[in-house]
Coordinates of C-alpha atoms and ligand atoms in Angstrom, one line a residue:
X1495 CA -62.1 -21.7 -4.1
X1496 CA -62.7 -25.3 -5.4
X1497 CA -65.3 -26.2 -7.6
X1498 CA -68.4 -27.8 -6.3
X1499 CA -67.9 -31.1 -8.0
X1500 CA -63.9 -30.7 -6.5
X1501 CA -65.4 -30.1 -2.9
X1502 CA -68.1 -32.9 -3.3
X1503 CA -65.5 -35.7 -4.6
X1504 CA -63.2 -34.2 -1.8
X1505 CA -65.6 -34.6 0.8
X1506 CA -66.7 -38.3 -0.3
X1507 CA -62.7 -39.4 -0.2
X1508 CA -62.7 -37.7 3.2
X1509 CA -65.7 -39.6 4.6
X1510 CA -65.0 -42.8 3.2
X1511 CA -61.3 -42.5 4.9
X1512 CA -62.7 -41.9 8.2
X1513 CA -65.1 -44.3 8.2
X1514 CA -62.8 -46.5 7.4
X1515 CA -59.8 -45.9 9.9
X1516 CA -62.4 -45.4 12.5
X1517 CA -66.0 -45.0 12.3
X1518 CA -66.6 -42.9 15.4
X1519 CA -63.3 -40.6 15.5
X1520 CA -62.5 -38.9 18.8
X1521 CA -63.0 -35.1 18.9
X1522 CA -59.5 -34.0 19.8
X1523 CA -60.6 -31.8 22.5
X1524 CA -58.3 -28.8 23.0
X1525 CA -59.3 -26.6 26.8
X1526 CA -61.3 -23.2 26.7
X1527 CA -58.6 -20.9 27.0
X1528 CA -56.4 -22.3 23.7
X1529 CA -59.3 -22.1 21.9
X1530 CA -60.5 -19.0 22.8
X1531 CA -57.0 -18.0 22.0
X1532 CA -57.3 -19.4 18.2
X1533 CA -60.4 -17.5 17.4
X1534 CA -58.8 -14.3 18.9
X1535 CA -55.7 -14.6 16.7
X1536 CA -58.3 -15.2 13.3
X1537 CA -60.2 -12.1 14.1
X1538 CA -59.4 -8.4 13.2
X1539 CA -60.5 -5.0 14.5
X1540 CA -63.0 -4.0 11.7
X1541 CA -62.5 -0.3 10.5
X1542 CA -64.0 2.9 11.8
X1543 CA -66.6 4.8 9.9
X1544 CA -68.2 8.3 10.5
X1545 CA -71.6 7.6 12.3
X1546 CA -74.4 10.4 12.7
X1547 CA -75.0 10.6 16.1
X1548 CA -78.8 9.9 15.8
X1549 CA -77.7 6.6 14.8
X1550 CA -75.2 5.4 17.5
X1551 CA -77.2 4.1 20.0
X1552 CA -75.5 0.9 19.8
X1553 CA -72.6 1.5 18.2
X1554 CA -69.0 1.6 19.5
X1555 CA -66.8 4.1 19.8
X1556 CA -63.5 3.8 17.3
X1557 CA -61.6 6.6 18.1
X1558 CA -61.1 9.2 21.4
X1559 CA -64.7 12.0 21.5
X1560 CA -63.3 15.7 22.2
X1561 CA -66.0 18.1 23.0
X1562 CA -66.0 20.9 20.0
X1563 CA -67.7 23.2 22.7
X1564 CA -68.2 24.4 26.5
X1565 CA -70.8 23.0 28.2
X1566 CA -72.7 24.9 29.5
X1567 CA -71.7 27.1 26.8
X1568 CA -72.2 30.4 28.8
X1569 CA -73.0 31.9 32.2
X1570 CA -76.3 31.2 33.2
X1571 CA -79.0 30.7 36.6
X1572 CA -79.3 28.0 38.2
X1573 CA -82.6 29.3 39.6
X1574 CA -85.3 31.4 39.3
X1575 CA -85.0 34.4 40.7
X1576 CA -82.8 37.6 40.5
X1577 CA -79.1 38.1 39.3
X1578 CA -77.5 41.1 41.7
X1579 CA -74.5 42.8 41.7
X1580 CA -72.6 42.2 44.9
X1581 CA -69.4 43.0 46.4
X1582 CA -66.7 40.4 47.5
X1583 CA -68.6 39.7 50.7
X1584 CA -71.9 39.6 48.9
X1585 CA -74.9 40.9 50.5
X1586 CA -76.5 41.1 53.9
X1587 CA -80.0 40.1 54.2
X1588 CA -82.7 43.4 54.0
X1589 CA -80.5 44.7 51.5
X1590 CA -83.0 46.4 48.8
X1591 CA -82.3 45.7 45.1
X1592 CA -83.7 48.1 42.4
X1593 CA -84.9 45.6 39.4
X1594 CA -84.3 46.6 36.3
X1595 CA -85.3 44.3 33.9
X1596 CA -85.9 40.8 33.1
X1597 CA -83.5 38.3 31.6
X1598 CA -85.6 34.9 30.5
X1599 CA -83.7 31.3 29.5
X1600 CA -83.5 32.0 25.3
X1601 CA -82.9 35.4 25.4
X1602 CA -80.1 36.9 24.2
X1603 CA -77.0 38.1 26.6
X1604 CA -78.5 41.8 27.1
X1605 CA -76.3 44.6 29.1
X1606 CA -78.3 46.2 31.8
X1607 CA -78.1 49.2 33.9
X1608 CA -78.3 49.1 37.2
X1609 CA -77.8 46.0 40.3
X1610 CA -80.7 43.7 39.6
X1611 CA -82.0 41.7 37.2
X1612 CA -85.0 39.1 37.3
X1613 CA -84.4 36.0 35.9
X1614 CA -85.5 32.4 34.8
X1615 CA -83.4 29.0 35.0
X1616 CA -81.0 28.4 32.0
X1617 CA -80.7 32.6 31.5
X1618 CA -77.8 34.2 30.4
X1619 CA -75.9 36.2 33.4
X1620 CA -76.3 39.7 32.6
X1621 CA -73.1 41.1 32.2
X1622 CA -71.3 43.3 35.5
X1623 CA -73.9 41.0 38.0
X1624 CA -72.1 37.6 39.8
X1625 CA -74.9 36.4 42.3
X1626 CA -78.1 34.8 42.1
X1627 CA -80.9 34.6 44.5
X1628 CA -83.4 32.7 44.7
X1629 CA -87.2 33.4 44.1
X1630 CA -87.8 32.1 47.2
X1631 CA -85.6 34.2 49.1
X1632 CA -86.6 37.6 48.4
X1633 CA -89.9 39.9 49.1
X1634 CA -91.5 41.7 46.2
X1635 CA -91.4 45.1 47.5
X1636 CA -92.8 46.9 44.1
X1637 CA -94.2 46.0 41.1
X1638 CA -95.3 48.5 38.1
X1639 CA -99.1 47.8 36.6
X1640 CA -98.0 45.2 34.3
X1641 CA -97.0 43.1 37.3
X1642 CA -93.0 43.5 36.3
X1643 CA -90.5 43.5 39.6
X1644 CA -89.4 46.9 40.7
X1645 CA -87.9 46.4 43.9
X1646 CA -86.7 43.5 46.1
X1647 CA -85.5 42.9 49.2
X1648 CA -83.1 39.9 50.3
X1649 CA -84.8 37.4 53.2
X1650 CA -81.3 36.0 53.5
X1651 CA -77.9 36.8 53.1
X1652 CA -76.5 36.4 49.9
X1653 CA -72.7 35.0 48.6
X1654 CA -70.8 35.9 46.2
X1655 CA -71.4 33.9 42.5
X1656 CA -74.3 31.4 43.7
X1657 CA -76.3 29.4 41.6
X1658 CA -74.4 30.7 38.9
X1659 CA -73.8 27.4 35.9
X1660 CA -70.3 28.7 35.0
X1661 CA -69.2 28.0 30.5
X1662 CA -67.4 25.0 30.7
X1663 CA -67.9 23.8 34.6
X1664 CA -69.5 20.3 33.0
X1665 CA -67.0 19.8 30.0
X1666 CA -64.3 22.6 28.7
X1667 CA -63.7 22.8 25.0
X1668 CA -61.4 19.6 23.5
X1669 CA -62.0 17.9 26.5
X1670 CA -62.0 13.6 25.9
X1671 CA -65.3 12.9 26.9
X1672 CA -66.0 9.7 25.5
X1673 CA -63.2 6.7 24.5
X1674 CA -62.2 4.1 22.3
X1675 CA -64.4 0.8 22.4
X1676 CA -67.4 2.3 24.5
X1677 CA -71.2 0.9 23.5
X1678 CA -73.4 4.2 22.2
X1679 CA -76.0 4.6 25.1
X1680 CA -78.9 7.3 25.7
X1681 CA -76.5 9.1 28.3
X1682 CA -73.9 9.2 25.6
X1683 CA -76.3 10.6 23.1
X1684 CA -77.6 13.2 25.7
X1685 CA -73.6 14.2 26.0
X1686 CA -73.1 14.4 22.3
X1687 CA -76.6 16.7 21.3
X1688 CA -75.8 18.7 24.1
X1689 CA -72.4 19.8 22.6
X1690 CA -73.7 19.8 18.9
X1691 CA -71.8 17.2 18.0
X1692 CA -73.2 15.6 14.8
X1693 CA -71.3 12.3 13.7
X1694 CA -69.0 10.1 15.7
X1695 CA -66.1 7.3 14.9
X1696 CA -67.6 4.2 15.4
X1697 CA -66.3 0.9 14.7
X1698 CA -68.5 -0.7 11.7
X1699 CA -70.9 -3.2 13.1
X1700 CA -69.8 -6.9 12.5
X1701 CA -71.4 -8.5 9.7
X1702 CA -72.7 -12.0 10.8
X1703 CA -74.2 -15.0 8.8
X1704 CA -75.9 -18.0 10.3
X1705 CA -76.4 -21.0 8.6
X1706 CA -78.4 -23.7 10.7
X1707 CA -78.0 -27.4 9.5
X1708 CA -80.7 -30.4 10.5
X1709 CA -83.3 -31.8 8.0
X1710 CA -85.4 -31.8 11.1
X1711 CA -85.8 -28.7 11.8
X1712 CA -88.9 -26.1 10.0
X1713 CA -88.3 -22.4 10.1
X1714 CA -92.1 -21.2 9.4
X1715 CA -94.0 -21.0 13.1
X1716 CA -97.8 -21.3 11.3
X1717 CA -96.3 -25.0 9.7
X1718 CA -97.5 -28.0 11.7
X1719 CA -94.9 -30.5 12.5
X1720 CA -94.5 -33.6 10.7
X1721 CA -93.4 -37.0 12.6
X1722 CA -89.6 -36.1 13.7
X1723 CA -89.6 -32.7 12.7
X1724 CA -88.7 -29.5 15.1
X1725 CA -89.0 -26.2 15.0
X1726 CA -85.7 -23.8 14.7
X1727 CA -85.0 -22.0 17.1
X1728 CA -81.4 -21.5 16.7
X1729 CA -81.5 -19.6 14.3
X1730 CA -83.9 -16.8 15.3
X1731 CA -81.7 -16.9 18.9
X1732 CA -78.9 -16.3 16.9
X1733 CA -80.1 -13.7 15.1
X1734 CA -81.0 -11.6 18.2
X1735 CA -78.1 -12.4 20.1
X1736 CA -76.1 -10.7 17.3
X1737 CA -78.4 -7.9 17.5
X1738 CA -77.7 -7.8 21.2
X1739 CA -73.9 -8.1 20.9
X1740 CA -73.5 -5.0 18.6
X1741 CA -73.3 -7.1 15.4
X1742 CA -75.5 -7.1 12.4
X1743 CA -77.2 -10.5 11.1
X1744 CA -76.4 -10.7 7.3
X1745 CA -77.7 -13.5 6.3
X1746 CA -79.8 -16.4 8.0
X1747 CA -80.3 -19.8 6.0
X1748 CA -81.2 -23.4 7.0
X1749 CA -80.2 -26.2 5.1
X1750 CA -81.3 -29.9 5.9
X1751 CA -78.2 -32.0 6.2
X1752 CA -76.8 -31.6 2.7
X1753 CA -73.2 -30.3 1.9
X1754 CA -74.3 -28.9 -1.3
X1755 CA -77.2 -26.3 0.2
X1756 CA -74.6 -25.9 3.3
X1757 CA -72.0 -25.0 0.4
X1758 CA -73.9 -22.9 -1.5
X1759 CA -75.2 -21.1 2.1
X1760 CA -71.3 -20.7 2.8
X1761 CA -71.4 -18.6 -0.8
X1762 CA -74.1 -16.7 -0.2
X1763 CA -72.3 -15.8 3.1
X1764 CA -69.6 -14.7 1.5
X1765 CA -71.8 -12.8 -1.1
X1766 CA -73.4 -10.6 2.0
X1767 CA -69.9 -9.8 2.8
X1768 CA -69.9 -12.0 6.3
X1769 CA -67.0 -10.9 8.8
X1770 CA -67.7 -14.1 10.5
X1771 CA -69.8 -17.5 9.5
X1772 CA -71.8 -19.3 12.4
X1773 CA -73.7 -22.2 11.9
X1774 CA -75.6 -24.9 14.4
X1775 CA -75.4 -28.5 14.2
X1776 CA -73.6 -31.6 12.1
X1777 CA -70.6 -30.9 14.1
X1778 CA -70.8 -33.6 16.4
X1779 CA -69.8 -37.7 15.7
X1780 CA -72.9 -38.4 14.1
X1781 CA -73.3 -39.8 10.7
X1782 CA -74.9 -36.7 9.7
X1783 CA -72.6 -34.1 11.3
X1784 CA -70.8 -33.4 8.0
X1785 CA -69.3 -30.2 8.5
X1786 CA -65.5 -30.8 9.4
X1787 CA -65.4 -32.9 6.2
X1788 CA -67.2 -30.6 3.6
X1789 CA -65.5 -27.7 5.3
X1790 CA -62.0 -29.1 4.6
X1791 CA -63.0 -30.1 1.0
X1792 CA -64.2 -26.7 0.1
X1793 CA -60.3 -25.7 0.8
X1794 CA -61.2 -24.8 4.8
X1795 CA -58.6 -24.9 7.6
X1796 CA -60.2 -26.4 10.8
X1797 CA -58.2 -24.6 13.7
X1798 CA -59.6 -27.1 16.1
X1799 CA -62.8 -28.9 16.5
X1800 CA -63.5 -30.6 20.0
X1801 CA -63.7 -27.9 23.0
X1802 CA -63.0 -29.4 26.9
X1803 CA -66.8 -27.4 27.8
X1804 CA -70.0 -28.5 28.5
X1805 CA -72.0 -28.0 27.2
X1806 CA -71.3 -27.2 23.7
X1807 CA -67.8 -30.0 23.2
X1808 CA -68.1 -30.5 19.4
X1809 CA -67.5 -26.8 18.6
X1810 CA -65.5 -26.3 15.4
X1811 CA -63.3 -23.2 14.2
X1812 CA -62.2 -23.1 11.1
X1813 CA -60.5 -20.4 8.8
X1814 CA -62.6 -20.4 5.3
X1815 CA -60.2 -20.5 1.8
X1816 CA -61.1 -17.0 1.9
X1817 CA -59.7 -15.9 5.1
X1818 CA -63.0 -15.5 7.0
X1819 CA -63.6 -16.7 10.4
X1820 CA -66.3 -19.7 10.6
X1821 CA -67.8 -21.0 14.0
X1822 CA -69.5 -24.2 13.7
X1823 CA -71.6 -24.4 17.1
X1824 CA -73.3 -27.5 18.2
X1825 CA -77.3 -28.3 17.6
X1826 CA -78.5 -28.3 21.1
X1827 CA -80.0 -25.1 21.9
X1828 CA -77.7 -24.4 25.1
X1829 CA -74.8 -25.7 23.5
X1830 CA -75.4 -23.1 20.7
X1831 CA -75.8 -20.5 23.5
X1832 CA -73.2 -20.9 25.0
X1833 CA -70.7 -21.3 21.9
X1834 CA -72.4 -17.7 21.2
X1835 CA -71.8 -16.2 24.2
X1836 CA -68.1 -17.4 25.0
X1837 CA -66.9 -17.8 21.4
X1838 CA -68.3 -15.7 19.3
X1839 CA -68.8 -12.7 21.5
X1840 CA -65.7 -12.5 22.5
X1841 CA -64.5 -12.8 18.5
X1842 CA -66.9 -9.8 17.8
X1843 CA -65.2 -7.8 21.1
X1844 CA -61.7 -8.0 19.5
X1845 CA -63.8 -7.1 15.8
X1846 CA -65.4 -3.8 17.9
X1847 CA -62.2 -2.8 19.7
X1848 CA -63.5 -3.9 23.3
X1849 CA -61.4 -4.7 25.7
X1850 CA -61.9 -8.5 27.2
X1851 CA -64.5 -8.9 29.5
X1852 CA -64.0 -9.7 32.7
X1853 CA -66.3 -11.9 35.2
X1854 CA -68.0 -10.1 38.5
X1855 CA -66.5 -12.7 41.4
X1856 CA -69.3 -14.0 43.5
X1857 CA -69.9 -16.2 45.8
X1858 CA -71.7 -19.7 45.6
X1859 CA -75.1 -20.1 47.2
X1860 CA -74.8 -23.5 47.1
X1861 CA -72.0 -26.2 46.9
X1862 CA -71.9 -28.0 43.2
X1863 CA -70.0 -31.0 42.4
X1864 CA -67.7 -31.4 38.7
X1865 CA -66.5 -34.4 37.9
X1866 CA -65.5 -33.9 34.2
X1867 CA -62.1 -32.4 33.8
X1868 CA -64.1 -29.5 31.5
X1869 CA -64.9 -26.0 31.9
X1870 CA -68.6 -25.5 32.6
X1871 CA -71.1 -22.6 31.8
X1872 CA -74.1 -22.8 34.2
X1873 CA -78.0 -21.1 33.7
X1874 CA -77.9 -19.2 36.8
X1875 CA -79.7 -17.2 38.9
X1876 CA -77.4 -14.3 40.2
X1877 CA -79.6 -12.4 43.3
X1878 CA -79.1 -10.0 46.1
X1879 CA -79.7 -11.1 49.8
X1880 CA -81.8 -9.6 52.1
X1881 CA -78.4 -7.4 53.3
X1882 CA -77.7 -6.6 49.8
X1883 CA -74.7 -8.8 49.2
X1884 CA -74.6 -11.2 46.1
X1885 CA -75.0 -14.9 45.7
X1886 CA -75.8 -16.8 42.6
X1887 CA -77.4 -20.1 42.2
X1888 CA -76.9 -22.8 39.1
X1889 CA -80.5 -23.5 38.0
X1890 CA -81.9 -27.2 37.8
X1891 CA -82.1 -28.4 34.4
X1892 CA -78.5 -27.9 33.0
X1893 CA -78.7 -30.3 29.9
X1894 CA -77.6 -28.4 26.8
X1895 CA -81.7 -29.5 25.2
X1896 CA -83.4 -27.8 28.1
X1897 CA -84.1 -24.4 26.9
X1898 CA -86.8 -23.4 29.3
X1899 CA -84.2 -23.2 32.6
X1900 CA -82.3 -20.4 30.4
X1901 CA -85.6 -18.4 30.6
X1902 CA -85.1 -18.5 34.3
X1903 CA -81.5 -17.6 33.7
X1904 CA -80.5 -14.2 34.5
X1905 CA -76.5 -14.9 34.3
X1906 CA -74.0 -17.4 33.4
X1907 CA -71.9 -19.3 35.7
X1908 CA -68.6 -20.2 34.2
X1909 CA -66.5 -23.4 36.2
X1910 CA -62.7 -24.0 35.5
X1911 CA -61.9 -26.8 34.2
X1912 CA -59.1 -28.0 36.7
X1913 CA -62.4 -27.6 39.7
X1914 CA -64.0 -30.1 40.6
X1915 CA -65.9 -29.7 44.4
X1916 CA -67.1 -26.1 44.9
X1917 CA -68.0 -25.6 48.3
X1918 CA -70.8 -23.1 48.9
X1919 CA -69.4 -19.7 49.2
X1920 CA -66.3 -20.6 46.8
X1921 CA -66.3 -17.2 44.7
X1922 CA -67.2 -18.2 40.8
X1923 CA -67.1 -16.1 37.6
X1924 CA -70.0 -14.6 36.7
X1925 CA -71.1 -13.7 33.7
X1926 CA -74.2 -11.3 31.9
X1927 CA -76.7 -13.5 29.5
X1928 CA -75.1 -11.1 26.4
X1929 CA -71.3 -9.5 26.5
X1930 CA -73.1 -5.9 26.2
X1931 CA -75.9 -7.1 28.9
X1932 CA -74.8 -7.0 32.2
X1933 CA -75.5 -9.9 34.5
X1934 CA -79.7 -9.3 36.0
X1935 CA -80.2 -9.2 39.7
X1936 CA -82.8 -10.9 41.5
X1937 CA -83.8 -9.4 44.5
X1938 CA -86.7 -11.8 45.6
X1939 CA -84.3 -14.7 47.2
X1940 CA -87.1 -16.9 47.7
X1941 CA -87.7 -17.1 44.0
X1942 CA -84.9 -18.2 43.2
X1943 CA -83.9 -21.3 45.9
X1944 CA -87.5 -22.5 44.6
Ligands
AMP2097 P1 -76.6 -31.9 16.1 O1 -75.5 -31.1 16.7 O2 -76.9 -31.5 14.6 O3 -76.4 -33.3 16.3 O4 -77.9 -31.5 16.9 C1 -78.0 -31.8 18.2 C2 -79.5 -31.6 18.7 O5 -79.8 -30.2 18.6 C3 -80.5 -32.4 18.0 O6 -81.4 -32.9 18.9 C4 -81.1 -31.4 17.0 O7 -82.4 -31.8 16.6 C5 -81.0 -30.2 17.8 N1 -80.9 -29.0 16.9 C6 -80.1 -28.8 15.9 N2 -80.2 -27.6 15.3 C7 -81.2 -27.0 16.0 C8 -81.9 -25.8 15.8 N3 -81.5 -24.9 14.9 N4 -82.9 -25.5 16.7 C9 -83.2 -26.3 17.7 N5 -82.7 -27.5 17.9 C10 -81.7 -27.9 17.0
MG2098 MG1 -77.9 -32.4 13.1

């Protein structure tokens, strides 16, 4: 890497060049899916590690889960009630059952003698007995003082091996029951305690710095705002969208609108091992947006810069001198937002081993006109009608500084570039707010065509 004073000198030649050739250079816009395609070919699968399943929630799967067990791992009732012995044809009902014993859910698998035994949900079978029957189904014909079953009698007939949970009937032994690039959820974890398994492969999370640029912005809530100033809220967005996308935020900094803090953020970056820089801002055609400069003097390769989507056109991609990937997405909240979500979450797929996503396909409640040969990402409102089908709905206020319509947002919309007039009930790719969230539903119509 260059020295500071190399990348500073660097950086003024650079400026001074372009704003002398031309003062307000054209982004080169490149369209969604070649750009997309760039950061896919900078990013790498990041390697598995050994995870205690306590801690997965959240995780992804690296690797194929066999069960190490059965499940259930024996025999037992479905029922309280009695275990009989039986013949092929079962038994008819009045048949009389001596009981000779009782068989609870904990106990050890006990032989018995005899045809009946009484038992409770989750019990072992007794061994030699292939039926149970149901509390409900049979009379109490004799008990002894202590209140213990002597002798039943069947109200109904009763088959062969019911309400018997056979070892293995829910998963055999080295069956696959989980695979490769599946998120960690609560019904996974219920899977994996229930088979004892203690660790899993999962793919180490992706290590994520932010660095947010703008000498307007303040990061502390309780500060009051000086003339020009406003609050950041990039950055703590950021941070929970990585949260929410499987990642891990390493390190967050802001740093006005000078190179050298940028720089030295890009270092510390580096220091906290980042898999992937983002920052927010100064990538635009302002005199302030300094980052395509300063990233090319610090020995950077800018991969493009200039996206055909709106909003969020300025994005930047660059390869750092040290290989990592660096996202530079643009200052307006939305823009940011959406740079996130169809940028960088699909970069931290391909790091997690997830397959790409794919849209749902629904159709437009109502028409919307393009006239900009761009791909568009819409705040939407994605509902069920009153018959249950879907519709979705691109919200008022779709400029990239209106944060407050992406509260109302339960979905993206995304819009080809190459449409322009979508009629109402032209199908259109819908997507969740997050790559691991899946797109809301309303169900109150009427809320959303307010
Ligand atoms: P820029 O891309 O730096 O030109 O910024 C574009 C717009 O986004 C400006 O109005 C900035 O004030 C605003 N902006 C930049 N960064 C942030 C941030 N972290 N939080 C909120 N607004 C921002
Ligand atoms: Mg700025």
């Amino acid at each position: 890497m260059p020295s500071l004073t190399q990348v500073r000198a660097r950086f003024q030649r650079a400026r001074c060049n372009a704003q002398m050739i031309c003062p307000r250079l054209p982004l080169l816009m490149i369209g969604h899916d070649e750009a997309l395609s760039i950061v896919l070919d900078q990013v790498v699968r990041l390697e598995p590690e050994a995870c205690p399943v306590s801690l997965a929630r959240g995780c992804v799967l690296a690797k194929t889960v066999r069960s190490a067990a059965s499940l259930p791992p024996f025999d037992n009732a479905a029922m309280d009630g009695f275990a009989l012995r039986v013949d092929d044809h079962g038994a008819p009902a009045g048949a009389v059952f001596a009981v000779s014993g009782i068989q609870a859910a904990g106990d050890p698998a006990r032989g018995f003698d005899g045809e009946a035994v009484e038992v409770t949900t989750g019990a072992c079978v007794p061994a030699g007995l292939n039926t149970i029957v149901p509390v409900e189904q049979v009379e109490v014909q004799e008990r002894d003082d202590a209140g213990t079953v002597l002798r039943i009698r069947l109200r109904n007939a009763a088959p062969i091996r019911q309400h018997i949970r056979r070892a293995g009937e829910d998963v055999a032994p080295n069956m696959p029951i989980m695979g490769a690039g599946e998120l960690v959820q609560p019904q996974h974890l219920m899977l994996l305690e229930a088979l004892g398994l203690t660790h899993v492969a999962v793919t180490r999370k992706p290590r994520i710095a932010v660095i947010c640029t703008g000498r307007e912005l303040v990061d502390e809530p309780a500060q009051a705002l000086e003339s020009g100033q406003i609050r950041n809220s990039n950055g703590p967005f950021l941070a929970a969208r990585i949260a929410a996308a499987g990642a891990q935020c390493v390190y967050r900094t802001t740093v006005g609108d000078e190179p050298d803090r940028f720089l030295a953020g890009l270092a510390q970056a580096q220091q906290a091992r980042a898999d992937m820089v983002l920052s927010t801002g100064a990538v635009s055609m302002g005199r302030r947006d300094f980052i395509p400069d300063v990233l090319r003097a610090s020995g950077a390769t800018v991969l493009f810069h200039g996206v055909r989507i709106r909003p969020g056109k300025p994005l930047l991609f660059a390869r750092l001198s040290d290989g990592v990937p660096f996202l530079g997405l643009p200052g307006n909240p939305v823009a940011a937002a959406v740079g996130f979500r169809f940028f960088a979450e699909p970069a931290l797929r391909a790091m997690l081993g997830m397959p790409r996503e794919r849209p749902l396909q629904v159709p437009l409640h109502a028409a919307f006109e393009k006239r900009a040969p761009m791909s568009f990402y819409l705040k939407a409102r994605l509902f069920a009608d009153a018959q249950g089908g879907l519709g979705t709905t691109a919200l008022p206020g779709q400029e990239s500084f209106r944060i407050f319509p992406l509260v109302g947002a339960n979905a993206w919309i995304g819009i080809p570039e190459e449409a322009s007039e979508m009629a109402a009930g032209r199908l259109v790719d819908v997507y969740g707010l997050g790559h691991l969230q899946p797109p809301g539903i309303d169900f109150e119509m009427n809320e959303v065509i307010r």
